Amino acid sequence: MIQRRQHDGERANADPRPAQPDTLQPLLQRNANAYNGDTPIHSAFLVDASGEEGWFTVSDEARGRRYQVKRAASCLLMPNAGDKVLVSGDAAGGLYIIAVLEQRAQGRSTLHVDGELALSADVLSLTGASRVSVAAETFALQARSGAVSTADWTLKTHSCTLVSADLSVSAITAKYTGDHRESYYQSVRETTGQSTRYVTGTDTVKAVNLDYAADFIARLSGNTTFINGETLVKADGKQILVG
């Protein structure tokens, strides 16, 4: 019985299986702060500078880490130098700024996306406490109906074209000022309570037929007055006074 136990111990000591390599030793010798790509990162960093093509340089001086990262598509707020950002990812998928935690420069924020941006909502409101500015190379606004309500309105443009099938303009006081004005209409009809026009130069009216009528008094006066008719000049009235 004692001999059998000795033989079993000898077989156990003479195990033919090769020894397993120590896999923990390389991990223990690895620098904890060195980013080698297989360690996920999810911590806060400071933005040192922004490079070309959307790359940013972030650093963590307390841990001695410094990386080149990109801004995630979901991070619409553009990071600036000195901002505190949240960086997440690894070497396989890349390191990305997923959020801006704190801004160094307060009072101004920039939302930026690459390509086109579409905002969709049942009701969309845009409010600015002091001002709302829109700047673009080309501006287009399309709606089934629209309304603009403002206390003061100023429109400045180099060239303006207004096209409408039906146009109505209402104002208590309307003023038009310019160096030159031209109007082209198929027909014109005006109704005024009182009309006064002062022309500093020459007032010229050319028409195929000219008809002026007054219910009470019609007066034509001038320092020198000419009435010319190539074929006929006719004056008709119950009384005709000359001189």
Coordinates of C-alpha atoms in Angstrom, one line a residue:
M1 CA 0.0 0.0 0.0
I2 CA 2.9 2.3 0.8
Q3 CA 4.6 1.4 -2.4
R4 CA 1.5 2.3 -4.5
R5 CA 1.3 5.7 -2.9
Q6 CA 5.0 6.3 -3.7
H7 CA 4.4 5.3 -7.4
D8 CA 1.4 7.8 -7.6
G9 CA 3.6 10.6 -6.2
E10 CA 6.3 9.8 -8.7
R11 CA 3.8 10.0 -11.6
A12 CA 2.5 13.3 -10.3
N13 CA 5.9 14.8 -10.1
A14 CA 6.7 13.6 -13.6
D15 CA 3.8 15.4 -15.3
P16 CA 4.7 15.6 -19.0
R17 CA 2.6 18.8 -19.7
P18 CA 4.7 21.9 -20.5
A19 CA 4.7 24.7 -18.0
Q20 CA 2.3 27.6 -18.8
P21 CA 3.9 31.0 -19.5
D22 CA 3.5 33.8 -17.0
T23 CA 1.0 36.1 -18.7
L24 CA 0.7 38.6 -15.8
Q25 CA 4.3 39.6 -15.8
P26 CA 4.2 41.7 -19.0
L27 CA 1.1 43.5 -17.7
L28 CA 2.8 44.3 -14.4
Q29 CA 5.8 45.7 -16.1
R30 CA 3.7 48.0 -18.3
N31 CA 3.7 51.7 -17.7
A32 CA 0.2 52.5 -16.3
N33 CA 0.2 56.0 -18.0
A34 CA 1.3 54.8 -21.4
Y35 CA -1.5 54.6 -23.9
N36 CA -0.8 51.5 -26.0
G37 CA -4.3 51.1 -27.5
D38 CA -5.8 48.2 -25.7
T39 CA -6.8 50.2 -22.6
P40 CA -10.2 52.1 -22.8
I41 CA -10.1 55.7 -21.8
H42 CA -13.0 57.7 -20.4
S43 CA -11.9 60.7 -18.4
A44 CA -11.6 64.5 -18.5
F45 CA -8.8 66.4 -20.4
L46 CA -7.9 69.9 -21.2
V47 CA -7.8 71.1 -24.9
D48 CA -4.4 72.4 -25.7
A49 CA -4.9 73.3 -29.4
S50 CA -7.0 72.4 -32.4
G51 CA -5.3 71.1 -35.5
E52 CA -6.2 70.4 -39.1
E53 CA -9.1 68.3 -40.3
G54 CA -10.9 68.3 -37.0
W55 CA -8.0 67.0 -34.8
F56 CA -7.5 68.3 -31.2
T57 CA -4.6 68.0 -28.8
V58 CA -5.7 67.2 -25.3
S59 CA -3.6 66.6 -22.2
D60 CA -3.8 65.5 -18.5
E61 CA -0.8 67.0 -16.8
A62 CA -1.6 65.3 -13.5
R63 CA -1.2 61.9 -15.1
G64 CA 1.2 62.9 -17.8
R65 CA -1.1 62.0 -20.7
R66 CA -1.3 63.8 -24.0
Y67 CA -3.3 62.5 -27.0
Q68 CA -4.5 63.5 -30.5
V69 CA -8.3 63.1 -30.6
K70 CA -11.2 64.0 -32.8
R71 CA -14.6 65.5 -32.0
A72 CA -17.5 63.0 -31.9
A73 CA -20.4 63.6 -34.3
S74 CA -22.7 63.9 -31.3
C75 CA -20.6 66.6 -29.7
L76 CA -22.1 69.7 -31.5
L77 CA -20.4 72.2 -29.2
M78 CA -17.0 73.2 -30.8
P79 CA -14.2 72.8 -28.2
N80 CA -11.7 75.6 -27.9
A81 CA -8.2 75.8 -26.3
G82 CA -8.5 75.7 -22.5
D83 CA -11.8 73.9 -22.4
K84 CA -12.4 70.9 -20.2
V85 CA -13.7 68.0 -22.3
L86 CA -14.6 64.4 -21.8
V87 CA -12.6 61.9 -24.0
S88 CA -13.6 58.3 -24.5
G89 CA -12.5 55.4 -26.7
D90 CA -9.5 53.3 -27.5
A91 CA -6.9 52.7 -30.3
A92 CA -9.1 50.3 -32.2
G93 CA -12.0 52.6 -32.4
G94 CA -10.2 55.9 -31.9
L95 CA -10.3 58.6 -29.2
Y96 CA -13.1 61.1 -29.4
I97 CA -14.3 64.2 -27.5
I98 CA -17.8 63.3 -26.6
A99 CA -18.7 66.4 -24.5
V100 CA -17.5 69.8 -23.5
L101 CA -17.6 69.9 -19.7
E102 CA -16.4 73.4 -19.0
Q103 CA -15.6 76.4 -21.2
R104 CA -12.6 78.6 -20.6
A105 CA -14.2 81.6 -22.4
Q106 CA -17.7 82.2 -21.1
G107 CA -20.3 84.1 -23.0
R108 CA -19.8 82.6 -26.5
S109 CA -20.5 79.0 -27.8
T110 CA -20.2 77.6 -31.3
L111 CA -22.3 74.7 -32.6
H112 CA -20.6 73.0 -35.6
V113 CA -21.3 70.0 -37.7
D114 CA -19.6 68.8 -40.9
G115 CA -21.8 68.7 -44.0
E116 CA -25.5 69.6 -43.9
L117 CA -27.6 70.0 -40.7
A118 CA -31.4 69.6 -40.7
L119 CA -33.6 70.5 -37.7
S120 CA -37.0 68.9 -37.7
A121 CA -39.8 69.5 -35.2
D122 CA -43.6 69.9 -35.0
V123 CA -43.0 73.4 -33.5
L124 CA -39.6 75.1 -33.6
S125 CA -38.9 78.4 -31.8
L126 CA -35.7 80.4 -32.0
T127 CA -35.3 83.1 -29.4
G128 CA -32.5 85.6 -28.8
A129 CA -32.6 88.0 -25.8
S130 CA -30.9 90.8 -27.6
R131 CA -30.3 89.7 -31.3
V132 CA -30.7 86.9 -33.8
S133 CA -28.3 87.0 -36.7
V134 CA -28.2 84.9 -39.8
A135 CA -25.3 85.0 -42.2
A136 CA -24.9 82.8 -45.3
E137 CA -23.8 82.9 -48.9
T138 CA -27.3 82.1 -50.0
F139 CA -30.5 82.4 -47.9
A140 CA -33.8 80.7 -48.8
L141 CA -37.1 80.8 -46.8
Q142 CA -40.1 78.7 -47.9
A143 CA -43.4 78.5 -46.2
R144 CA -47.1 78.1 -47.1
S145 CA -47.8 81.3 -45.1
G146 CA -45.7 83.7 -43.1
A147 CA -45.9 86.8 -40.9
V148 CA -43.4 89.3 -39.7
S149 CA -44.2 91.6 -36.7
T150 CA -41.7 94.2 -35.6
A151 CA -41.6 97.8 -34.3
D152 CA -38.9 98.9 -36.8
W153 CA -37.9 97.1 -40.0
T154 CA -34.9 98.0 -42.2
L155 CA -34.1 96.2 -45.4
K156 CA -30.8 96.9 -47.2
T157 CA -29.9 95.2 -50.5
H158 CA -27.9 96.0 -53.6
S159 CA -30.7 94.6 -55.8
C160 CA -34.2 93.5 -54.9
T161 CA -36.8 91.7 -57.0
L162 CA -40.4 91.3 -55.7
V163 CA -42.7 89.0 -57.6
S164 CA -46.3 88.5 -56.5
A165 CA -49.6 87.7 -58.2
D166 CA -51.5 89.9 -55.7
L167 CA -49.7 92.7 -53.8
S168 CA -51.3 94.9 -51.2
V169 CA -49.4 97.7 -49.3
S170 CA -51.1 99.6 -46.5
A171 CA -49.4 102.5 -44.6
I172 CA -50.5 105.6 -42.7
T173 CA -47.5 107.5 -44.3
A174 CA -45.6 106.2 -47.3
K175 CA -42.4 107.8 -48.6
Y176 CA -40.5 106.9 -51.7
T177 CA -37.0 108.5 -52.2
G178 CA -34.7 107.8 -55.1
D179 CA -32.7 109.3 -58.0
H180 CA -34.7 107.5 -60.7
R181 CA -38.0 105.6 -60.8
E182 CA -39.7 103.7 -63.7
S183 CA -43.1 102.1 -63.7
Y184 CA -44.6 99.9 -66.3
Y185 CA -48.3 99.0 -66.1
Q186 CA -51.0 97.8 -68.4
S187 CA -53.5 100.2 -66.7
V188 CA -53.3 102.6 -63.7
R189 CA -56.1 103.8 -61.5
E190 CA -55.6 106.2 -58.7
T191 CA -58.1 107.7 -56.2
T192 CA -57.0 110.4 -53.9
G193 CA -58.7 113.0 -51.7
Q194 CA -56.1 115.7 -52.6
S195 CA -53.1 115.6 -54.9
T196 CA -50.2 118.0 -55.1
R197 CA -47.2 117.6 -57.3
Y198 CA -44.2 120.0 -57.6
V199 CA -41.8 119.5 -60.5
T200 CA -38.6 121.6 -60.5
G201 CA -37.9 120.9 -64.1
T202 CA -40.1 120.1 -67.0
D203 CA -43.2 117.9 -66.7
T204 CA -43.9 116.1 -69.9
V205 CA -47.0 114.0 -70.7
K206 CA -47.3 112.2 -74.0
A207 CA -50.5 110.3 -74.9
V208 CA -52.5 109.3 -77.9
N209 CA -55.5 111.0 -76.3
L210 CA -55.5 113.3 -73.3
D211 CA -58.7 114.0 -71.4
Y212 CA -58.8 116.3 -68.3
A213 CA -62.2 117.0 -66.7
A214 CA -63.2 119.1 -63.7
D215 CA -66.6 119.2 -62.0
F216 CA -66.2 122.9 -61.0
I217 CA -63.0 124.8 -61.9
A218 CA -60.3 123.9 -64.4
R219 CA -57.4 126.4 -64.5
L220 CA -54.3 126.5 -66.7
S221 CA -52.0 129.4 -66.2
G222 CA -48.4 130.3 -66.9
N223 CA -46.2 133.3 -67.7
T224 CA -46.4 132.2 -71.3
T225 CA -49.1 129.8 -72.4
F226 CA -49.3 128.1 -75.7
I227 CA -52.3 126.2 -77.0
N228 CA -51.6 124.7 -80.4
G229 CA -53.8 122.6 -82.7
E230 CA -52.4 121.5 -86.0
T231 CA -55.9 121.0 -87.4
L232 CA -58.4 122.6 -85.1
V233 CA -58.6 124.6 -81.9
K234 CA -62.1 124.8 -80.4
A235 CA -63.4 126.7 -77.4
D236 CA -67.0 126.1 -76.4
G237 CA -69.1 127.6 -73.5
K238 CA -72.1 129.6 -72.7
Q239 CA -69.7 132.5 -72.1
I240 CA -66.2 133.0 -73.4
L241 CA -64.2 135.8 -71.9
V242 CA -60.9 136.9 -73.4
G243 CA -58.7 139.5 -71.7

